[in-house]
Each structure stands twice: as structure tokens, then as C-alpha cells.
Amino acid sequence: MGKFLLGLLTGVVVVVLIIVIAVFAVASLRTKPAVIADGSTLILHLQGDAPEKPPVDVSIPFLQEHPPVTVENIWSILRHAASDSRIKAVLFEPQGTTVGWAKMQEIRADLEQFRKSGKPLIAYLKAANMRDYYMASACSKIYMSPQDELDLKGIGLELMYFKNTLDKLGVHVDVEHVGKYKDYGDQFTRSSMSPETKEVMTSLVDNLFADLIDTISKSRGKSPETMRAVIDDGPFLAKQAKDNGLVDGLRYEDEVFGELKTTLHQTELKKTTEHEYLNVPDITTSAADRIAFVVGEGSITRGDPESSSSGSNGLESEAFDKMIGRVANDSSIKGVIVRIDSPGGEVSASDDMWRAMNELHKKKPVVISMSDDAASGGYYMAMSGDTIVAYPGTITGSIGVVFGKPNLHGLYDKLGITKDSVSRGRYARIESDYESLSDAERMKLREDIDFEYEDFVRKVATSRKKPVTAIEPIAQGRVWLGDQAKANGLVDELGGLDRAIELIKKKSGIPAGDKVSLVLYPAKRTLFDVLFRSNSDAEAEAMLSGVGLGPLRTAWHDASLRVWLRGGMLRMMPFSIQI
């Protein structure tokens, strides 16, 4: 009887929860569009990452108020605010941002473009890190609280290695790679950087630090030498930041609001947020010329063939190819911008998307816009012969292939687990996790990855209209920043969304002065869509991430690692950089 009552109670709770969520989901569909008062100040908040693809919108008050704004959202908001007579000023409030260098450059350029409108653009820093300050330096004035801190102290990159831990566990990882810089497997087989990795990391740090110094010194009216000396003294207390000319004043937030109110000659500051402004009907132009804005974001895998949209927790080739096909066959679409933010992934999946991109190239004008990462498989998929635009800080290249397979025999011994086997076929147990590769198996795998590498280099050479001999020296699995890639002929132009739009207009025959409508693919999805139109595990996980449960995921959920651990070949960037 007790079990019956417990089961009944559980069922009732689940049903009630579903009804509550459904009610909120339906209510969100009926939300009235925001109304912007004349004389408004736009408060642009930015925390954590700014994704390329909009996450599932879980608009339920007790779970999450708003999903994060995307890079395209920020671009659109600031472009419209600059020409919107109702918006009189923008207050930029970054806090704890985690965006990569390319996104930082895009957002900073968007702020600079808005500043040209002549409207006040002020930054207010809260526990600011280096990313926050880099972007805020585009503003005409920067303020922070008198008791706050500015964590500006330069750039440090660290790589993590697991060999010593794996040795203790009795785990050995077999690694084969083509390209002396293709060191994705080093994290499992080494305890420190190889000379090649040190060379690349030093190059990255030098270039990024030079950009940091140059950008901030120009915005704060100091020489690069002076700014370098200032940063060497960081991080800073608020007074130290003020004394070193890094901020213009120490104010509490209400005092900044008061100053804006005086500047705008208002008795009460009229505030609107980025989310409210996004819901204004005319924030998205209804121009006749439609340009598809296709986002490819995350680690690359084959994915679920039954999925109808790009995977929410990665870049799934099956779903991406279907989406590209719909765009190619849509007669209302005049041109396509493909926005790539991917460190690479599974070989076959990367090739599938390369094929889809080349088919799209035959039907529509295309421009490729690279975000933070477009490396290895993320670079491979861009080899359609279309114009490639990257930021100076984009991480790209990494033309190489790597294979890895764990041998868990030692770990099984520690756990008292044994395996026995019977097999037929010379290489039938090549992916076994109970033994390392034999010499014959290693040679067989070398044949495979050598072929994959040669095919990669050949496709790059064809796309970039260069001989293989010109691509080979700059391949080798080496990662390049966007400005280095431009100098090496791996990308065509440096720039962001504005430049990509200029180029696609020209290729599509749209007059430069005409406005265009950016049509997002995949489209933004709500909780209602997830609950009633799809049972995708990836989308369910994205929903959990959206309500703050993302940290519960383990490393196993990283798509590239899953492929690696089951013995897979990857066109994967050698390392993951967190600055």
C-alpha cells in the first residue's frame, strides 16, 4: 500500500510539474512585445559566454529568467540602437565574461561602431576580468565601484597533462598522429609540453598579448611601453586602477545612473535591457533581401540521423547537412553566411559537412565567418572555395589527423577485472581496450591516418587554389591565429560580421546601402519545442545547461573525447585554450 501511494504521489508531482512548465511555455509564446520609451538608456549586460547559436529558451521564472544573448544578438542590438531615436545612451556592464578572443574583438568592434553615433557609451565594471576590460575599453568612459577590483594582469596559458595520473591508474593510451604539431594526444602521453607545443603556445601568447597592449594603450591614450609597465603591476584595487588611468572614475552604480540622467536632462532614467530590446518588433529588420545566417558550433560528430536541427550540445553532421540542404533549396534566401565556431572532431563527420558545404556553394553565394575557433575539422568544413573571413584572434588551421586508443588492462587488474577473447581476422581486436597496438596494427593505422592527412591537405590546396607543396609547410597540425592565417593564405580577409555582410551583399548582387534580414539557422527554440516536438538527448541536456545544471555534466559528454576513447580518428585542434 505504501509503495502504491508513493508511486501515485510521484506521478501526481510529475504531471503537475509538466503542466506548470507547459503553462509557462505557452505563456511565453503570448508575451507582449516590449515597448521602448523615448529617451531610453540601453543597459547591455554580458556575463559568461556569448554563444553563436541561441540556447533553448527556458523562460520559467524559478529556473531561469533569460537565456544568454548571442554574438549576433549583440551585433544587432548595437546596430539598431545606434540609429534608434528612442535610444539615447548605452551602459555596458560586462561581468565575468568567458568569451574567446575573436568574440571579444567582435563585441569591442560593435561597441566602437555604436560610439560613432555620438550617443553616450559608458562602461560600468563589476569584478572585471581581462576580457571585460578589453571590451569596455571601447567605451568613452569607464567606471567601477570604489571598493571593487580590476583583474587585469596579462595573459597566461596552461595545458593540463594526465600521463602521471593514468600511470597510477594503470592506463596506457596509444596515440598516432600526422603533423608534428598535432599534439591533441600529448595530454595522455606526456607530462609537459613538447618543443613544438611550446613553440606554438609562445607564438599565441606573444600575438594576443601584443593585441591586448596595442588595443588598450590606444583607447586610454598611453604608449604601448607605458601600458605594458602598468599591466605588469596588475591586478588592481579600484584606486590603483584609477591612479593608473585604467578607469575614469570610481562610482557606485546608482551614481553612474545619476550622471547619465543629468547628461540626458531627465528627471528619471528610462532603462531598458538587452532582452527587452531584442523583443521590440522592429529590432529585426524586415528587409526584402533575406540572408541565411547558419551557425556551426561545437565539437564535430556524426550525431543523430533522426534529428531535424543542428545538435544543441555540439555540431552534428547529420543535422547540419539537413539544415544546409534546406537553406540551399530555399528560393527566398539570396545568400548565406556560415558562422563557424568549432575546434574540430570526427573525421567522417567533418568530411560529410565539407561535402554539404560544397553542394551549398553550387547553389548559393556563400561567405564563411570564423568565430573563436575554426580549427582542424572546423577548418576542413570551410574548404568549399568560398571567401573566408576571420578575426585576428580566431584560432584556425590545425590541418592534421590524430588517432587515440586507451589500454585499460592495468586498471582492470587493479579492479580485479579480467577479459578473455576469441577473434578471427588479423585486425579484429585493433580497438580492444585490453591491449596496446601491435606493430602490425600500428602500421595499419598509420596507413589510414596518412591517407586522411594527405586528403585534408589536398582539399585545402584545392580550395585555396594553391599547390600541395605550398600548403604542406603551414599544415603539420599547427594552429594559427587569424592574422597569421591571413599572412599564410589560409583565410581571405580579417574582419567580423560587418565585413561578412558586406561581402555577401556584393556576391548576392544586393546594393551596399540596402538592409538585409539575417535568417538564423538553426532557429531559436523554446522549452515548448523541446517538450512537445523533440526528445533529443542533446536538446534535453541543453535545457539543463540553460537552467544552471550544465556543470553536472562530466568530461564524458565532450563529443571529441567520446570519439577518442572509443578509438577514433579526429581532425581536432591540439589543445583547448582558456585565457
mmCIF file of N, CA, C and O in Angstrom, residues 144-195:
data_model
loop_
_atom_site.group_PDB
_atom_site.id
_atom_site.type_symbol
_atom_site.label_atom_id
_atom_site.label_comp_id
_atom_site.label_asym_id
_atom_site.label_seq_id
_atom_site.Cartn_x
_atom_site.Cartn_y
_atom_site.Cartn_z
ATOM 1 N N MET A 144 34.042 52.128 -12.163
ATOM 2 C CA MET A 144 33.939 50.947 -11.315
ATOM 3 C C MET A 144 33.694 51.398 -9.886
ATOM 4 O O MET A 144 33.910 52.563 -9.537
ATOM 5 N N SER A 145 33.219 50.468 -9.056
ATOM 6 C CA SER A 145 32.921 50.777 -7.660
ATOM 7 C C SER A 145 34.209 51.094 -6.900
ATOM 8 O O SER A 145 35.268 50.509 -7.177
ATOM 9 N N PRO A 146 34.153 52.002 -5.909
ATOM 10 C CA PRO A 146 35.355 52.366 -5.130
ATOM 11 C C PRO A 146 35.986 51.188 -4.402
ATOM 12 O O PRO A 146 37.178 51.226 -4.083
ATOM 13 N N GLN A 147 35.226 50.146 -4.112
ATOM 14 C CA GLN A 147 35.747 49.006 -3.352
ATOM 15 C C GLN A 147 35.901 47.749 -4.209
ATOM 16 O O GLN A 147 36.052 46.661 -3.679
ATOM 17 N N ASP A 148 35.892 47.917 -5.512
ATOM 18 C CA ASP A 148 35.985 46.767 -6.409
ATOM 19 C C ASP A 148 37.435 46.513 -6.811
ATOM 20 O O ASP A 148 38.346 47.240 -6.386
ATOM 21 N N GLU A 149 37.654 45.492 -7.631
ATOM 22 C CA GLU A 149 38.979 45.153 -8.142
ATOM 23 C C GLU A 149 38.927 44.967 -9.651
ATOM 24 O O GLU A 149 37.893 44.601 -10.211
ATOM 25 N N LEU A 150 40.052 45.221 -10.296
ATOM 26 C CA LEU A 150 40.195 45.005 -11.734
ATOM 27 C C LEU A 150 41.273 43.949 -11.941
ATOM 28 O O LEU A 150 42.458 44.187 -11.673
ATOM 29 N N ASP A 151 40.867 42.778 -12.421
ATOM 30 C CA ASP A 151 41.785 41.652 -12.595
ATOM 31 C C ASP A 151 42.421 41.705 -13.981
ATOM 32 O O ASP A 151 42.155 40.883 -14.856
ATOM 33 N N LEU A 152 43.266 42.694 -14.170
ATOM 34 C CA LEU A 152 43.985 42.881 -15.426
ATOM 35 C C LEU A 152 45.467 42.684 -15.134
ATOM 36 O O LEU A 152 46.087 43.515 -14.465
ATOM 37 N N LYS A 153 46.043 41.594 -15.604
ATOM 38 C CA LYS A 153 47.434 41.285 -15.258
ATOM 39 C C LYS A 153 48.186 40.591 -16.384
ATOM 40 O O LYS A 153 49.259 40.020 -16.149
ATOM 41 N N GLY A 154 47.656 40.613 -17.573
ATOM 42 C CA GLY A 154 48.337 39.973 -18.686
ATOM 43 C C GLY A 154 47.662 38.689 -19.111
ATOM 44 O O GLY A 154 46.477 38.477 -18.848
ATOM 45 N N ILE A 155 48.417 37.816 -19.775
ATOM 46 C CA ILE A 155 47.870 36.583 -20.342
ATOM 47 C C ILE A 155 48.734 35.399 -19.928
ATOM 48 O O ILE A 155 49.965 35.447 -20.044
ATOM 49 N N GLY A 156 48.085 34.363 -19.442
ATOM 50 C CA GLY A 156 48.786 33.120 -19.140
ATOM 51 C C GLY A 156 48.007 31.940 -19.701
ATOM 52 O O GLY A 156 46.798 31.857 -19.514
ATOM 53 N N LEU A 157 48.688 31.060 -20.413
ATOM 54 C CA LEU A 157 48.045 29.867 -20.964
ATOM 55 C C LEU A 157 48.617 28.629 -20.275
ATOM 56 O O LEU A 157 49.834 28.522 -20.080
ATOM 57 N N GLU A 158 47.752 27.721 -19.894
ATOM 58 C CA GLU A 158 48.183 26.487 -19.255
ATOM 59 C C GLU A 158 47.579 25.287 -19.978
ATOM 60 O O GLU A 158 46.421 25.329 -20.394
ATOM 61 N N LEU A 159 48.353 24.235 -20.114
ATOM 62 C CA LEU A 159 47.869 22.971 -20.656
ATOM 63 C C LEU A 159 47.936 21.922 -19.554
ATOM 64 O O LEU A 159 48.886 21.896 -18.773
ATOM 65 N N MET A 160 46.933 21.061 -19.509
ATOM 66 C CA MET A 160 46.873 20.031 -18.483
ATOM 67 C C MET A 160 47.269 18.674 -19.079
ATOM 68 O O MET A 160 46.826 18.316 -20.170
ATOM 69 N N TYR A 161 48.083 17.935 -18.340
ATOM 70 C CA TYR A 161 48.563 16.633 -18.793
ATOM 71 C C TYR A 161 48.188 15.563 -17.768
ATOM 72 O O TYR A 161 48.297 15.780 -16.552
ATOM 73 N N PHE A 162 47.784 14.388 -18.270
ATOM 74 C CA PHE A 162 47.236 13.344 -17.406
ATOM 75 C C PHE A 162 48.091 12.080 -17.343
ATOM 76 O O PHE A 162 47.697 11.096 -16.725
ATOM 77 N N LYS A 163 49.271 12.081 -17.949
ATOM 78 C CA LYS A 163 50.065 10.852 -18.031
ATOM 79 C C LYS A 163 50.369 10.277 -16.655
ATOM 80 O O LYS A 163 50.225 9.062 -16.422
ATOM 81 N N ASN A 164 50.818 11.104 -15.713
ATOM 82 C CA ASN A 164 51.193 10.591 -14.399
ATOM 83 C C ASN A 164 49.994 9.980 -13.684
ATOM 84 O O ASN A 164 50.104 8.945 -13.016
ATOM 85 N N THR A 165 48.830 10.607 -13.844
ATOM 86 C CA THR A 165 47.614 10.049 -13.243
ATOM 87 C C THR A 165 47.243 8.730 -13.900
ATOM 88 O O THR A 165 46.895 7.752 -13.223
ATOM 89 N N LEU A 166 47.321 8.684 -15.228
ATOM 90 C CA LEU A 166 46.989 7.460 -15.943
ATOM 91 C C LEU A 166 47.952 6.328 -15.582
ATOM 92 O O LEU A 166 47.557 5.172 -15.485
ATOM 93 N N ASP A 167 49.238 6.679 -15.376
ATOM 94 C CA ASP A 167 50.209 5.664 -14.961
ATOM 95 C C ASP A 167 49.805 5.048 -13.622
ATOM 96 O O ASP A 167 49.891 3.835 -13.420
ATOM 97 N N LYS A 168 49.359 5.890 -12.698
ATOM 98 C CA LYS A 168 48.935 5.397 -11.385
ATOM 99 C C LYS A 168 47.699 4.508 -11.498
ATOM 100 O O LYS A 168 47.529 3.562 -10.720
ATOM 101 N N LEU A 169 46.863 4.817 -12.479
ATOM 102 C CA LEU A 169 45.639 4.031 -12.668
ATOM 103 C C LEU A 169 45.880 2.761 -13.472
ATOM 104 O O LEU A 169 44.995 1.907 -13.574
ATOM 105 N N GLY A 170 47.054 2.675 -14.078
ATOM 106 C CA GLY A 170 47.332 1.515 -14.919
ATOM 107 C C GLY A 170 46.753 1.645 -16.309
ATOM 108 O O GLY A 170 46.449 0.644 -16.964
ATOM 109 N N VAL A 171 46.616 2.873 -16.794
ATOM 110 C CA VAL A 171 46.040 3.134 -18.120
ATOM 111 C C VAL A 171 47.129 3.640 -19.055
ATOM 112 O O VAL A 171 47.888 4.557 -18.711
ATOM 113 N N HIS A 172 47.205 3.042 -20.219
ATOM 114 C CA HIS A 172 48.134 3.483 -21.263
ATOM 115 C C HIS A 172 47.312 3.876 -22.490
ATOM 116 O O HIS A 172 46.352 3.193 -22.852
ATOM 117 N N VAL A 173 47.683 4.986 -23.133
ATOM 118 C CA VAL A 173 46.960 5.451 -24.317
ATOM 119 C C VAL A 173 47.886 5.392 -25.523
ATOM 120 O O VAL A 173 48.972 5.978 -25.517
ATOM 121 N N ASP A 174 47.466 4.648 -26.544
ATOM 122 C CA ASP A 174 48.188 4.611 -27.815
ATOM 123 C C ASP A 174 47.778 5.819 -28.644
ATOM 124 O O ASP A 174 46.577 6.100 -28.795
ATOM 125 N N VAL A 175 48.757 6.512 -29.185
ATOM 126 C CA VAL A 175 48.478 7.705 -29.984
ATOM 127 C C VAL A 175 49.267 7.641 -31.285
ATOM 128 O O VAL A 175 50.465 7.334 -31.287
ATOM 129 N N GLU A 176 48.594 7.913 -32.378
ATOM 130 C CA GLU A 176 49.232 8.097 -33.669
ATOM 131 C C GLU A 176 48.712 9.406 -34.263
ATOM 132 O O GLU A 176 47.516 9.707 -34.176
ATOM 133 N N HIS A 177 49.608 10.181 -34.843
ATOM 134 C CA HIS A 177 49.173 11.461 -35.434
ATOM 135 C C HIS A 177 50.025 11.785 -36.642
ATOM 136 O O HIS A 177 51.146 11.295 -36.796
ATOM 137 N N VAL A 178 49.471 12.621 -37.526
ATOM 138 C CA VAL A 178 50.210 13.129 -38.676
ATOM 139 C C VAL A 178 50.289 14.644 -38.533
ATOM 140 O O VAL A 178 49.274 15.309 -38.335
ATOM 141 N N GLY A 179 51.497 15.157 -38.620
ATOM 142 C CA GLY A 179 51.734 16.573 -38.378
ATOM 143 C C GLY A 179 52.459 16.725 -37.049
ATOM 144 O O GLY A 179 51.947 16.322 -36.005
ATOM 145 N N LYS A 180 53.655 17.301 -37.090
ATOM 146 C CA LYS A 180 54.457 17.361 -35.867
ATOM 147 C C LYS A 180 53.841 18.250 -34.787
ATOM 148 O O LYS A 180 54.208 18.152 -33.619
ATOM 149 N N TYR A 181 52.888 19.113 -35.190
ATOM 150 C CA TYR A 181 52.226 19.974 -34.205
ATOM 151 C C TYR A 181 50.885 19.398 -33.742
ATOM 152 O O TYR A 181 50.212 20.006 -32.920
ATOM 153 N N LYS A 182 50.493 18.258 -34.282
ATOM 154 C CA LYS A 182 49.180 17.695 -33.966
ATOM 155 C C LYS A 182 49.273 16.943 -32.644
ATOM 156 O O LYS A 182 49.348 15.705 -32.597
ATOM 157 N N ASP A 183 49.250 17.684 -31.559
ATOM 158 C CA ASP A 183 49.575 17.123 -30.253
ATOM 159 C C ASP A 183 48.363 16.948 -29.338
ATOM 160 O O ASP A 183 48.491 17.000 -28.118
ATOM 161 N N TYR A 184 47.188 16.708 -29.929
ATOM 162 C CA TYR A 184 45.997 16.502 -29.098
ATOM 163 C C TYR A 184 46.189 15.337 -28.130
ATOM 164 O O TYR A 184 45.746 15.384 -26.982
ATOM 165 N N GLY A 185 46.909 14.283 -28.569
ATOM 166 C CA GLY A 185 47.093 13.116 -27.719
ATOM 167 C C GLY A 185 48.153 13.290 -26.648
ATOM 168 O O GLY A 185 48.273 12.439 -25.744
ATOM 169 N N ASP A 186 48.935 14.381 -26.717
ATOM 170 C CA ASP A 186 50.003 14.581 -25.733
ATOM 171 C C ASP A 186 49.479 14.668 -24.304
ATOM 172 O O ASP A 186 50.205 14.338 -23.362
ATOM 173 N N GLN A 187 48.254 15.125 -24.135
ATOM 174 C CA GLN A 187 47.716 15.259 -22.779
ATOM 175 C C GLN A 187 47.635 13.910 -22.078
ATOM 176 O O GLN A 187 47.622 13.841 -20.853
ATOM 177 N N PHE A 188 47.594 12.823 -22.868
ATOM 178 C CA PHE A 188 47.511 11.477 -22.293
ATOM 179 C C PHE A 188 48.854 10.766 -22.256
ATOM 180 O O PHE A 188 49.006 9.764 -21.559
ATOM 181 N N THR A 189 49.845 11.257 -23.008
ATOM 182 C CA THR A 189 51.108 10.531 -23.143
ATOM 183 C C THR A 189 52.317 11.300 -22.633
ATOM 184 O O THR A 189 53.415 10.744 -22.558
ATOM 185 N N ARG A 190 52.138 12.568 -22.289
ATOM 186 C CA ARG A 190 53.244 13.386 -21.801
ATOM 187 C C ARG A 190 52.854 14.039 -20.472
ATOM 188 O O ARG A 190 51.675 14.084 -20.109
ATOM 189 N N SER A 191 53.868 14.579 -19.806
ATOM 190 C CA SER A 191 53.619 15.311 -18.565
ATOM 191 C C SER A 191 53.989 16.784 -18.697
ATOM 192 O O SER A 191 53.896 17.557 -17.736
ATOM 193 N N SER A 192 54.415 17.198 -19.898
ATOM 194 C CA SER A 192 54.757 18.602 -20.141
ATOM 195 C C SER A 192 54.691 18.859 -21.645
ATOM 196 O O SER A 192 54.549 17.930 -22.450
ATOM 197 N N MET A 193 54.826 20.126 -22.022
ATOM 198 C CA MET A 193 54.748 20.488 -23.434
ATOM 199 C C MET A 193 55.918 19.914 -24.225
ATOM 200 O O MET A 193 57.056 19.886 -23.751
ATOM 201 N N SER A 194 55.626 19.525 -25.455
ATOM 202 C CA SER A 194 56.684 19.170 -26.398
ATOM 203 C C SER A 194 57.306 20.466 -26.923
ATOM 204 O O SER A 194 56.715 21.546 -26.797
ATOM 205 N N PRO A 195 58.490 20.414 -27.522
ATOM 206 C CA PRO A 195 59.075 21.629 -28.104
ATOM 207 C C PRO A 195 58.149 22.288 -29.125
ATOM 208 O O PRO A 195 58.080 23.519 -29.211
#
